[in-house]
Amino acid sequence: VASEAKWNQTSGLVLLLPHGYEGMGPEHSSGRPERFLQLCGNANIQVAIPTTAAQYFHILRRQMKREFRKPLVIMSPKSLLRHAKVVSPIEELEKATFQEVIDDVRIKDSKAVQRVVFCTGKIFYEMLEATTTGAADDVALVRIEQLYPFPTKKIGEILARYRNVKDVVWCQEEPQNMGAWTFVRPRLE
């Protein structure tokens, strides 16, 4: 994370780390998003948790095609890579690009939304399942796919779409001090 600032050496290194909060035992990583987010500064690295196959493909493609090099940390639990809803249609692989933030496509009437829930990673699919079992037309689930550099402008555009929002919430599966909360909180505020 300091190679460019200290030694003027750029790197296109990609770290594929299984999320450390899933599973236990010696074969599991102790990868924690908050550890890498604490190392972020002056656009020195990229930290992402892609939630679809197309997103995963496009972030790796973007890493290779960019004119500049920055290390990329992808934190994804193994179960997310195998999840049935993570599958992407071939059109998304062919024509789409990496999206730093993914808005809720289920929302038909943005004026009806009272609460926007931001999240990252597999917790999105758990919340999506919970909203399909009950009435939650007034809740928009928004995925932040790239945590750093933080996509402030894109989040602002999404929030501007939901004019009647009363609550903006961050949801994560980890305890408060172990996930992205301490990093995301001041940026959402």
Short mmCIF file of N, CA and C in Angstrom, two decimals:
data_model
loop_
_atom_site.label_atom_id
_atom_site.label_comp_id
_atom_site.label_asym_id
_atom_site.label_seq_id
_atom_site.Cartn_x
_atom_site.Cartn_y
_atom_site.Cartn_z
N VAL A 1 0.80 -1.20 0.00
CA VAL A 1 0.00 0.00 0.00
C VAL A 1 0.84 1.27 0.00
N ALA A 2 2.13 1.13 0.33
CA ALA A 2 2.98 2.33 0.39
C ALA A 2 4.05 2.33 -0.69
N SER A 3 4.07 1.35 -1.57
CA SER A 3 5.16 1.24 -2.54
C SER A 3 5.24 2.44 -3.49
N GLU A 4 4.10 2.97 -3.88
CA GLU A 4 4.12 4.10 -4.80
C GLU A 4 4.60 5.37 -4.10
N ALA A 5 4.13 5.60 -2.89
CA ALA A 5 4.52 6.81 -2.15
C ALA A 5 5.97 6.75 -1.69
N LYS A 6 6.43 5.59 -1.22
CA LYS A 6 7.78 5.49 -0.67
C LYS A 6 8.85 5.26 -1.72
N TRP A 7 8.57 4.38 -2.67
CA TRP A 7 9.61 3.97 -3.61
C TRP A 7 9.28 4.28 -5.06
N ASN A 8 8.16 4.97 -5.31
CA ASN A 8 7.76 5.31 -6.67
C ASN A 8 7.60 4.07 -7.55
N GLN A 9 7.11 2.99 -6.94
CA GLN A 9 6.90 1.74 -7.66
C GLN A 9 5.40 1.45 -7.73
N THR A 10 4.87 1.37 -8.94
CA THR A 10 3.46 1.03 -9.09
C THR A 10 3.32 -0.49 -9.17
N SER A 11 2.12 -0.96 -8.84
CA SER A 11 1.88 -2.40 -8.85
C SER A 11 0.45 -2.67 -9.27
N GLY A 12 0.29 -3.68 -10.09
CA GLY A 12 -1.05 -4.12 -10.50
C GLY A 12 -1.47 -5.38 -9.77
N LEU A 13 -0.87 -5.63 -8.62
CA LEU A 13 -1.15 -6.82 -7.83
C LEU A 13 -2.64 -6.94 -7.52
N VAL A 14 -3.16 -8.17 -7.63
CA VAL A 14 -4.55 -8.45 -7.28
C VAL A 14 -4.54 -9.46 -6.14
N LEU A 15 -5.16 -9.09 -5.02
CA LEU A 15 -5.30 -10.01 -3.89
C LEU A 15 -6.74 -10.51 -3.88
N LEU A 16 -6.92 -11.80 -4.01
CA LEU A 16 -8.24 -12.41 -3.93
C LEU A 16 -8.34 -13.06 -2.56
N LEU A 17 -8.98 -12.37 -1.64
CA LEU A 17 -9.04 -12.83 -0.26
C LEU A 17 -10.45 -13.29 0.09
N PRO A 18 -10.58 -14.53 0.56
CA PRO A 18 -11.90 -14.91 1.06
C PRO A 18 -12.19 -14.09 2.29
N HIS A 19 -13.41 -13.66 2.39
CA HIS A 19 -13.83 -12.84 3.51
C HIS A 19 -13.61 -13.61 4.80
N GLY A 20 -12.92 -13.01 5.76
CA GLY A 20 -12.52 -13.70 6.97
C GLY A 20 -13.63 -14.00 7.94
N TYR A 21 -14.81 -13.43 7.78
CA TYR A 21 -15.88 -13.67 8.74
C TYR A 21 -16.67 -14.93 8.42
N GLU A 22 -16.38 -15.54 7.27
CA GLU A 22 -17.08 -16.76 6.89
C GLU A 22 -16.20 -17.96 7.17
N GLY A 23 -16.73 -18.91 7.91
CA GLY A 23 -15.99 -20.12 8.20
C GLY A 23 -14.93 -19.91 9.27
N MET A 24 -14.51 -20.98 9.83
CA MET A 24 -13.48 -20.91 10.87
C MET A 24 -12.48 -22.03 10.60
N GLY A 25 -11.36 -21.94 11.22
CA GLY A 25 -10.37 -22.99 11.10
C GLY A 25 -9.10 -22.49 10.44
N PRO A 26 -8.05 -23.31 10.47
CA PRO A 26 -6.74 -22.87 9.99
C PRO A 26 -6.66 -22.63 8.49
N GLU A 27 -7.56 -23.24 7.71
CA GLU A 27 -7.48 -23.05 6.26
C GLU A 27 -8.17 -21.78 5.79
N HIS A 28 -8.78 -21.04 6.70
CA HIS A 28 -9.49 -19.83 6.32
C HIS A 28 -8.63 -18.60 6.52
N SER A 29 -8.87 -17.62 5.69
CA SER A 29 -8.14 -16.36 5.75
C SER A 29 -8.59 -15.55 6.96
N SER A 30 -7.72 -14.69 7.40
CA SER A 30 -8.15 -13.72 8.42
C SER A 30 -8.38 -12.38 7.73
N GLY A 31 -8.73 -12.43 6.44
CA GLY A 31 -9.00 -11.22 5.67
C GLY A 31 -10.17 -10.46 6.26
N ARG A 32 -9.93 -9.25 6.63
CA ARG A 32 -10.97 -8.40 7.20
C ARG A 32 -11.00 -7.10 6.42
N PRO A 33 -12.18 -6.68 5.95
CA PRO A 33 -12.25 -5.45 5.15
C PRO A 33 -11.70 -4.24 5.88
N GLU A 34 -11.96 -4.14 7.19
CA GLU A 34 -11.54 -2.94 7.92
C GLU A 34 -10.02 -2.80 7.96
N ARG A 35 -9.30 -3.91 7.92
CA ARG A 35 -7.84 -3.83 7.94
C ARG A 35 -7.30 -3.17 6.68
N PHE A 36 -7.86 -3.53 5.54
CA PHE A 36 -7.41 -2.93 4.29
C PHE A 36 -7.92 -1.51 4.14
N LEU A 37 -9.13 -1.26 4.61
CA LEU A 37 -9.69 0.09 4.51
C LEU A 37 -8.91 1.08 5.38
N GLN A 38 -8.33 0.61 6.48
CA GLN A 38 -7.50 1.48 7.32
C GLN A 38 -6.20 1.86 6.64
N LEU A 39 -5.78 1.08 5.65
CA LEU A 39 -4.54 1.35 4.92
C LEU A 39 -4.75 2.26 3.71
N CYS A 40 -5.98 2.59 3.42
CA CYS A 40 -6.30 3.38 2.22
C CYS A 40 -6.00 4.86 2.45
N GLY A 41 -5.44 5.48 1.43
CA GLY A 41 -5.19 6.92 1.47
C GLY A 41 -4.53 7.39 0.19
N ASN A 42 -4.91 8.56 -0.27
CA ASN A 42 -4.34 9.14 -1.49
C ASN A 42 -4.44 8.21 -2.69
N ALA A 43 -5.56 7.49 -2.79
CA ALA A 43 -5.83 6.58 -3.92
C ALA A 43 -4.70 5.57 -4.12
N ASN A 44 -4.19 5.01 -3.01
CA ASN A 44 -3.06 4.09 -3.10
C ASN A 44 -3.45 2.66 -3.50
N ILE A 45 -4.66 2.22 -3.15
CA ILE A 45 -5.12 0.88 -3.52
C ILE A 45 -6.60 0.94 -3.88
N GLN A 46 -7.13 -0.20 -4.31
CA GLN A 46 -8.55 -0.35 -4.56
C GLN A 46 -9.05 -1.50 -3.70
N VAL A 47 -10.21 -1.33 -3.07
CA VAL A 47 -10.81 -2.39 -2.25
C VAL A 47 -12.23 -2.60 -2.76
N ALA A 48 -12.54 -3.83 -3.14
CA ALA A 48 -13.85 -4.11 -3.72
C ALA A 48 -14.39 -5.45 -3.24
N ILE A 49 -15.72 -5.55 -3.24
CA ILE A 49 -16.40 -6.82 -2.94
C ILE A 49 -17.49 -6.99 -4.01
N PRO A 50 -17.12 -7.54 -5.17
CA PRO A 50 -18.11 -7.71 -6.24
C PRO A 50 -19.15 -8.76 -5.88
N THR A 51 -20.40 -8.52 -6.31
CA THR A 51 -21.49 -9.42 -5.93
C THR A 51 -22.11 -10.19 -7.09
N THR A 52 -21.58 -10.04 -8.29
CA THR A 52 -22.07 -10.84 -9.42
C THR A 52 -20.87 -11.33 -10.23
N ALA A 53 -21.11 -12.34 -11.03
CA ALA A 53 -20.04 -12.87 -11.88
C ALA A 53 -19.55 -11.81 -12.87
N ALA A 54 -20.48 -11.03 -13.42
CA ALA A 54 -20.10 -9.98 -14.36
C ALA A 54 -19.25 -8.91 -13.68
N GLN A 55 -19.62 -8.54 -12.46
CA GLN A 55 -18.84 -7.54 -11.72
C GLN A 55 -17.42 -8.06 -11.47
N TYR A 56 -17.31 -9.31 -11.09
CA TYR A 56 -16.01 -9.93 -10.85
C TYR A 56 -15.17 -9.92 -12.13
N PHE A 57 -15.78 -10.30 -13.24
CA PHE A 57 -15.10 -10.29 -14.53
C PHE A 57 -14.65 -8.89 -14.91
N HIS A 58 -15.55 -7.92 -14.78
CA HIS A 58 -15.24 -6.56 -15.23
C HIS A 58 -14.22 -5.85 -14.35
N ILE A 59 -14.19 -6.15 -13.05
CA ILE A 59 -13.17 -5.51 -12.22
C ILE A 59 -11.79 -6.06 -12.54
N LEU A 60 -11.70 -7.37 -12.83
CA LEU A 60 -10.41 -7.94 -13.23
C LEU A 60 -10.00 -7.42 -14.61
N ARG A 61 -10.95 -7.29 -15.51
CA ARG A 61 -10.67 -6.74 -16.84
C ARG A 61 -10.21 -5.29 -16.74
N ARG A 62 -10.90 -4.50 -15.91
CA ARG A 62 -10.53 -3.11 -15.70
C ARG A 62 -9.11 -3.01 -15.15
N GLN A 63 -8.75 -3.91 -14.26
CA GLN A 63 -7.41 -3.90 -13.67
C GLN A 63 -6.34 -4.09 -14.75
N MET A 64 -6.63 -4.92 -15.74
CA MET A 64 -5.65 -5.17 -16.81
C MET A 64 -5.64 -4.07 -17.87
N LYS A 65 -6.78 -3.46 -18.14
CA LYS A 65 -6.90 -2.50 -19.24
C LYS A 65 -6.55 -1.07 -18.87
N ARG A 66 -6.50 -0.76 -17.59
CA ARG A 66 -6.25 0.63 -17.18
C ARG A 66 -4.87 1.11 -17.61
N GLU A 67 -4.77 2.41 -17.79
CA GLU A 67 -3.50 3.05 -18.16
C GLU A 67 -2.53 3.13 -16.98
N PHE A 68 -3.06 3.00 -15.78
CA PHE A 68 -2.22 3.09 -14.58
C PHE A 68 -2.38 1.83 -13.74
N ARG A 69 -1.48 1.64 -12.80
CA ARG A 69 -1.50 0.46 -11.95
C ARG A 69 -1.73 0.85 -10.49
N LYS A 70 -2.66 0.17 -9.86
CA LYS A 70 -2.93 0.28 -8.43
C LYS A 70 -3.25 -1.12 -7.92
N PRO A 71 -2.77 -1.50 -6.76
CA PRO A 71 -3.13 -2.82 -6.22
C PRO A 71 -4.65 -2.91 -6.01
N LEU A 72 -5.18 -4.11 -6.23
CA LEU A 72 -6.61 -4.36 -6.09
C LEU A 72 -6.82 -5.46 -5.06
N VAL A 73 -7.63 -5.16 -4.05
CA VAL A 73 -7.98 -6.14 -3.03
C VAL A 73 -9.44 -6.50 -3.22
N ILE A 74 -9.69 -7.76 -3.57
CA ILE A 74 -11.06 -8.26 -3.74
C ILE A 74 -11.33 -9.18 -2.56
N MET A 75 -12.32 -8.80 -1.77
CA MET A 75 -12.68 -9.60 -0.60
C MET A 75 -14.04 -10.23 -0.86
N SER A 76 -14.04 -11.52 -1.08
CA SER A 76 -15.29 -12.18 -1.40
C SER A 76 -15.35 -13.53 -0.71
N PRO A 77 -16.42 -13.81 0.00
CA PRO A 77 -16.53 -15.13 0.61
C PRO A 77 -16.72 -16.19 -0.46
N LYS A 78 -16.26 -17.38 -0.18
CA LYS A 78 -16.39 -18.46 -1.15
C LYS A 78 -17.85 -18.79 -1.45
N SER A 79 -18.71 -18.67 -0.44
CA SER A 79 -20.12 -18.98 -0.67
C SER A 79 -20.76 -17.98 -1.64
N LEU A 80 -20.26 -16.75 -1.66
CA LEU A 80 -20.80 -15.76 -2.60
C LEU A 80 -20.44 -16.15 -4.03
N LEU A 81 -19.26 -16.69 -4.24
CA LEU A 81 -18.86 -17.11 -5.58
C LEU A 81 -19.70 -18.28 -6.08
N ARG A 82 -20.27 -19.06 -5.16
CA ARG A 82 -21.08 -20.23 -5.53
C ARG A 82 -22.57 -19.98 -5.43
N HIS A 83 -22.97 -18.81 -5.00
CA HIS A 83 -24.39 -18.51 -4.76
C HIS A 83 -25.17 -18.56 -6.08
N ALA A 84 -26.37 -19.11 -6.03
CA ALA A 84 -27.19 -19.28 -7.24
C ALA A 84 -27.57 -17.96 -7.89
N LYS A 85 -27.77 -16.89 -7.10
CA LYS A 85 -28.20 -15.62 -7.67
C LYS A 85 -27.05 -14.75 -8.17
N VAL A 86 -25.83 -15.20 -8.02
CA VAL A 86 -24.66 -14.43 -8.45
C VAL A 86 -24.44 -14.58 -9.96
N VAL A 87 -25.07 -15.55 -10.57
CA VAL A 87 -24.91 -15.81 -12.00
C VAL A 87 -25.32 -14.58 -12.81
N SER A 88 -24.53 -14.28 -13.84
CA SER A 88 -24.82 -13.14 -14.71
C SER A 88 -25.13 -13.63 -16.12
N PRO A 89 -26.09 -12.97 -16.78
CA PRO A 89 -26.34 -13.33 -18.19
C PRO A 89 -25.15 -12.94 -19.06
N ILE A 90 -24.98 -13.62 -20.16
CA ILE A 90 -23.83 -13.40 -21.04
C ILE A 90 -23.77 -11.96 -21.54
N GLU A 91 -24.94 -11.30 -21.68
CA GLU A 91 -24.96 -9.91 -22.15
C GLU A 91 -24.23 -8.98 -21.19
N GLU A 92 -24.32 -9.27 -19.89
CA GLU A 92 -23.62 -8.43 -18.91
C GLU A 92 -22.11 -8.59 -19.02
N LEU A 93 -21.68 -9.76 -19.42
CA LEU A 93 -20.25 -9.98 -19.62
C LEU A 93 -19.77 -9.30 -20.90
N GLU A 94 -20.60 -9.30 -21.92
CA GLU A 94 -20.22 -8.74 -23.21
C GLU A 94 -20.27 -7.22 -23.25
N LYS A 95 -21.34 -6.63 -22.71
CA LYS A 95 -21.59 -5.21 -22.95
C LYS A 95 -21.43 -4.31 -21.74
N ALA A 96 -21.50 -4.85 -20.56
CA ALA A 96 -21.46 -4.00 -19.36
C ALA A 96 -20.03 -3.66 -18.97
N THR A 97 -19.92 -2.81 -17.94
CA THR A 97 -18.62 -2.47 -17.35
C THR A 97 -18.77 -2.60 -15.83
N PHE A 98 -17.67 -2.44 -15.13
CA PHE A 98 -17.73 -2.52 -13.67
C PHE A 98 -18.50 -1.34 -13.12
N GLN A 99 -19.45 -1.62 -12.24
CA GLN A 99 -20.24 -0.58 -11.58
C GLN A 99 -19.77 -0.47 -10.13
N GLU A 100 -19.36 0.70 -9.73
CA GLU A 100 -18.88 0.90 -8.36
C GLU A 100 -20.02 0.81 -7.36
N VAL A 101 -21.22 1.17 -7.78
CA VAL A 101 -22.42 1.09 -6.95
C VAL A 101 -23.53 0.52 -7.82
N ILE A 102 -24.32 -0.40 -7.25
CA ILE A 102 -25.45 -0.97 -7.99
C ILE A 102 -26.74 -0.61 -7.26
N ASP A 103 -27.58 0.15 -7.94
CA ASP A 103 -28.86 0.56 -7.39
C ASP A 103 -29.84 -0.61 -7.42
N ASP A 104 -30.90 -0.49 -6.67
CA ASP A 104 -31.94 -1.53 -6.58
C ASP A 104 -32.81 -1.49 -7.83
N VAL A 105 -32.71 -2.53 -8.65
CA VAL A 105 -33.47 -2.58 -9.91
C VAL A 105 -34.94 -2.94 -9.68
N ARG A 106 -35.29 -3.39 -8.48
CA ARG A 106 -36.67 -3.77 -8.18
C ARG A 106 -37.57 -2.56 -7.99
N ILE A 107 -36.99 -1.41 -7.72
CA ILE A 107 -37.77 -0.21 -7.40
C ILE A 107 -38.40 0.35 -8.66
N LYS A 108 -39.72 0.40 -8.66
CA LYS A 108 -40.46 0.98 -9.80
C LYS A 108 -40.79 2.44 -9.55
N ASP A 109 -41.16 2.78 -8.32
CA ASP A 109 -41.53 4.14 -7.97
C ASP A 109 -40.55 4.66 -6.92
N SER A 110 -39.59 5.46 -7.36
CA SER A 110 -38.56 5.96 -6.44
C SER A 110 -39.13 6.89 -5.37
N LYS A 111 -40.29 7.49 -5.62
CA LYS A 111 -40.90 8.38 -4.63
C LYS A 111 -41.47 7.62 -3.44
N ALA A 112 -41.73 6.33 -3.62
CA ALA A 112 -42.30 5.51 -2.54
C ALA A 112 -41.25 5.02 -1.55
N VAL A 113 -39.99 5.14 -1.92
CA VAL A 113 -38.90 4.63 -1.07
C VAL A 113 -38.72 5.52 0.15
N GLN A 114 -38.81 4.91 1.33
CA GLN A 114 -38.65 5.61 2.60
C GLN A 114 -37.28 5.35 3.23
N ARG A 115 -36.68 4.20 2.90
CA ARG A 115 -35.41 3.81 3.49
C ARG A 115 -34.47 3.27 2.42
N VAL A 116 -33.23 3.73 2.45
CA VAL A 116 -32.19 3.19 1.57
C VAL A 116 -31.19 2.46 2.44
N VAL A 117 -30.98 1.18 2.12
CA VAL A 117 -30.03 0.36 2.86
C VAL A 117 -28.81 0.12 1.98
N PHE A 118 -27.68 0.63 2.41
CA PHE A 118 -26.41 0.40 1.71
C PHE A 118 -25.76 -0.82 2.32
N CYS A 119 -25.12 -1.63 1.46
CA CYS A 119 -24.42 -2.81 1.95
C CYS A 119 -23.34 -3.17 0.93
N THR A 120 -22.59 -4.18 1.27
CA THR A 120 -21.59 -4.71 0.36
C THR A 120 -21.46 -6.20 0.60
N GLY A 121 -21.23 -6.95 -0.47
CA GLY A 121 -21.00 -8.38 -0.32
C GLY A 121 -22.26 -9.22 -0.22
N LYS A 122 -22.09 -10.39 0.37
CA LYS A 122 -23.17 -11.40 0.36
C LYS A 122 -24.37 -11.03 1.23
N ILE A 123 -24.22 -10.10 2.14
CA ILE A 123 -25.37 -9.70 2.97
C ILE A 123 -26.50 -9.17 2.09
N PHE A 124 -26.15 -8.66 0.91
CA PHE A 124 -27.17 -8.18 -0.02
C PHE A 124 -28.16 -9.29 -0.36
N TYR A 125 -27.66 -10.48 -0.65
CA TYR A 125 -28.53 -11.58 -1.05
C TYR A 125 -29.40 -12.06 0.12
N GLU A 126 -28.88 -11.99 1.33
CA GLU A 126 -29.68 -12.34 2.50
C GLU A 126 -30.80 -11.31 2.72
N MET A 127 -30.48 -10.02 2.53
CA MET A 127 -31.51 -8.99 2.66
C MET A 127 -32.53 -9.09 1.52
N LEU A 128 -32.06 -9.39 0.34
CA LEU A 128 -32.95 -9.54 -0.81
C LEU A 128 -33.96 -10.66 -0.57
N GLU A 129 -33.50 -11.76 -0.02
CA GLU A 129 -34.39 -12.87 0.30
C GLU A 129 -35.40 -12.47 1.37
N ALA A 130 -34.96 -11.70 2.35
CA ALA A 130 -35.86 -11.24 3.41
C ALA A 130 -36.92 -10.30 2.87
N THR A 131 -36.58 -9.45 1.90
CA THR A 131 -37.56 -8.51 1.35
C THR A 131 -38.54 -9.21 0.41
N THR A 132 -38.17 -10.33 -0.17
CA THR A 132 -39.10 -11.04 -1.05
C THR A 132 -40.12 -11.83 -0.25
N THR A 133 -39.84 -12.13 1.01
CA THR A 133 -40.80 -12.86 1.84
C THR A 133 -41.81 -11.93 2.51
N GLY A 134 -41.51 -10.64 2.55
CA GLY A 134 -42.43 -9.68 3.16
C GLY A 134 -42.59 -8.46 2.28
N ALA A 135 -43.46 -7.57 2.69
CA ALA A 135 -43.68 -6.35 1.93
C ALA A 135 -42.61 -5.33 2.27
N ALA A 136 -41.80 -4.98 1.29
CA ALA A 136 -40.74 -3.99 1.52
C ALA A 136 -40.56 -3.12 0.28
N ASP A 137 -41.67 -2.62 -0.25
CA ASP A 137 -41.61 -1.79 -1.45
C ASP A 137 -41.02 -0.41 -1.15
N ASP A 138 -40.96 -0.07 0.12
CA ASP A 138 -40.44 1.24 0.49
C ASP A 138 -38.97 1.19 0.90
N VAL A 139 -38.30 0.04 0.66
CA VAL A 139 -36.89 -0.12 1.01
C VAL A 139 -36.09 -0.41 -0.25
N ALA A 140 -35.06 0.39 -0.48
CA ALA A 140 -34.15 0.16 -1.61
C ALA A 140 -32.85 -0.42 -1.08
N LEU A 141 -32.39 -1.52 -1.68
CA LEU A 141 -31.13 -2.16 -1.31
C LEU A 141 -30.08 -1.76 -2.32
N VAL A 142 -29.08 -1.02 -1.88
CA VAL A 142 -28.04 -0.50 -2.78
C VAL A 142 -26.70 -1.13 -2.40
N ARG A 143 -26.05 -1.73 -3.39
CA ARG A 143 -24.76 -2.39 -3.16
C ARG A 143 -23.61 -1.45 -3.50
N ILE A 144 -22.71 -1.30 -2.55
CA ILE A 144 -21.46 -0.58 -2.82
C ILE A 144 -20.44 -1.66 -3.17
N GLU A 145 -20.08 -1.73 -4.42
CA GLU A 145 -19.18 -2.77 -4.91
C GLU A 145 -17.72 -2.40 -4.71
N GLN A 146 -17.41 -1.12 -4.77
CA GLN A 146 -16.04 -0.66 -4.56
C GLN A 146 -16.04 0.25 -3.34
N LEU A 147 -15.36 -0.19 -2.30
CA LEU A 147 -15.31 0.60 -1.07
C LEU A 147 -14.26 1.70 -1.13
N TYR A 148 -13.15 1.42 -1.82
CA TYR A 148 -12.12 2.46 -1.96
C TYR A 148 -11.51 2.37 -3.34
N PRO A 149 -11.32 3.47 -4.02
CA PRO A 149 -11.78 4.81 -3.70
C PRO A 149 -13.30 4.85 -3.58
N PHE A 150 -13.76 5.53 -2.55
CA PHE A 150 -15.19 5.57 -2.24
C PHE A 150 -15.96 6.33 -3.32
N PRO A 151 -17.04 5.72 -3.85
CA PRO A 151 -17.80 6.33 -4.95
C PRO A 151 -18.82 7.37 -4.48
N THR A 152 -18.35 8.45 -3.89
CA THR A 152 -19.22 9.48 -3.31
C THR A 152 -20.19 10.06 -4.32
N LYS A 153 -19.72 10.37 -5.51
CA LYS A 153 -20.58 10.99 -6.52
C LYS A 153 -21.71 10.06 -6.95
N LYS A 154 -21.41 8.79 -7.17
CA LYS A 154 -22.43 7.85 -7.60
C LYS A 154 -23.46 7.59 -6.50
N ILE A 155 -23.01 7.57 -5.26
CA ILE A 155 -23.94 7.41 -4.14
C ILE A 155 -24.85 8.63 -4.04
N GLY A 156 -24.29 9.81 -4.25
CA GLY A 156 -25.09 11.04 -4.25
C GLY A 156 -26.15 11.03 -5.32
N GLU A 157 -25.81 10.52 -6.50
CA GLU A 157 -26.77 10.42 -7.60
C GLU A 157 -27.91 9.47 -7.25
N ILE A 158 -27.58 8.37 -6.61
CA ILE A 158 -28.61 7.40 -6.21
C ILE A 158 -29.51 7.99 -5.15
N LEU A 159 -28.93 8.65 -4.15
CA LEU A 159 -29.75 9.26 -3.10
C LEU A 159 -30.64 10.38 -3.65
N ALA A 160 -30.16 11.10 -4.65
CA ALA A 160 -30.97 12.15 -5.27
C ALA A 160 -32.20 11.57 -5.96
N ARG A 161 -32.08 10.33 -6.42
CA ARG A 161 -33.22 9.67 -7.07
C ARG A 161 -34.35 9.38 -6.08
N TYR A 162 -33.98 9.07 -4.84
CA TYR A 162 -34.96 8.77 -3.80
C TYR A 162 -35.22 10.02 -2.97
N ARG A 163 -36.16 10.82 -3.39
CA ARG A 163 -36.40 12.14 -2.78
C ARG A 163 -37.09 12.09 -1.43
N ASN A 164 -37.85 11.05 -1.16
CA ASN A 164 -38.65 10.99 0.07
C ASN A 164 -38.03 10.09 1.15
N VAL A 165 -36.75 9.85 1.06
CA VAL A 165 -36.07 8.97 2.01
C VAL A 165 -36.02 9.59 3.39
N LYS A 166 -36.36 8.79 4.39
CA LYS A 166 -36.29 9.23 5.78
C LYS A 166 -35.10 8.61 6.50
N ASP A 167 -34.70 7.41 6.08
CA ASP A 167 -33.60 6.71 6.72
C ASP A 167 -32.58 6.25 5.68
N VAL A 168 -31.30 6.48 6.00
CA VAL A 168 -30.21 5.91 5.23
C VAL A 168 -29.46 4.99 6.20
N VAL A 169 -29.34 3.72 5.83
CA VAL A 169 -28.83 2.70 6.73
C VAL A 169 -27.65 1.98 6.08
N TRP A 170 -26.67 1.60 6.90
CA TRP A 170 -25.58 0.73 6.47
C TRP A 170 -25.80 -0.63 7.11
N CYS A 171 -25.71 -1.70 6.35
CA CYS A 171 -25.88 -3.04 6.87
C CYS A 171 -24.65 -3.87 6.54
N GLN A 172 -24.16 -4.60 7.53
CA GLN A 172 -23.05 -5.51 7.31
C GLN A 172 -23.24 -6.73 8.19
N GLU A 173 -22.62 -7.83 7.78
CA GLU A 173 -22.78 -9.06 8.56
C GLU A 173 -21.82 -9.11 9.75
N GLU A 174 -20.73 -8.38 9.68
CA GLU A 174 -19.73 -8.40 10.74
C GLU A 174 -20.18 -7.55 11.93
N PRO A 175 -19.55 -7.74 13.08
CA PRO A 175 -19.78 -6.80 14.18
C PRO A 175 -19.36 -5.39 13.77
N GLN A 176 -19.84 -4.41 14.48
CA GLN A 176 -19.62 -3.01 14.11
C GLN A 176 -18.15 -2.65 13.90
N ASN A 177 -17.25 -3.17 14.73
CA ASN A 177 -15.84 -2.80 14.63
C ASN A 177 -15.05 -3.68 13.68
N MET A 178 -15.69 -4.61 12.98
CA MET A 178 -14.95 -5.54 12.14
C MET A 178 -15.22 -5.39 10.65
N GLY A 179 -16.17 -4.63 10.24
CA GLY A 179 -16.48 -4.52 8.83
C GLY A 179 -16.10 -3.15 8.29
N ALA A 180 -16.82 -2.72 7.29
CA ALA A 180 -16.54 -1.45 6.62
C ALA A 180 -17.20 -0.26 7.32
N TRP A 181 -17.98 -0.49 8.37
CA TRP A 181 -18.76 0.56 9.01
C TRP A 181 -17.94 1.78 9.40
N THR A 182 -16.83 1.59 10.08
CA THR A 182 -16.05 2.75 10.53
C THR A 182 -15.48 3.55 9.36
N PHE A 183 -15.29 2.90 8.23
CA PHE A 183 -14.81 3.57 7.03
C PHE A 183 -15.96 4.27 6.30
N VAL A 184 -17.10 3.60 6.20
CA VAL A 184 -18.23 4.10 5.42
C VAL A 184 -18.99 5.20 6.15
N ARG A 185 -19.11 5.09 7.47
CA ARG A 185 -19.95 6.00 8.24
C ARG A 185 -19.68 7.49 7.96
N PRO A 186 -18.45 7.98 8.10
CA PRO A 186 -18.25 9.42 7.85
C PRO A 186 -18.52 9.80 6.39
N ARG A 187 -18.35 8.88 5.49
CA ARG A 187 -18.58 9.18 4.07
C ARG A 187 -20.07 9.24 3.76
N LEU A 188 -20.86 8.38 4.40
CA LEU A 188 -22.31 8.45 4.22
C LEU A 188 -22.90 9.67 4.91
N GLU A 189 -22.37 10.01 6.06
CA GLU A 189 -22.87 11.19 6.77
C GLU A 189 -22.61 12.44 5.96
#
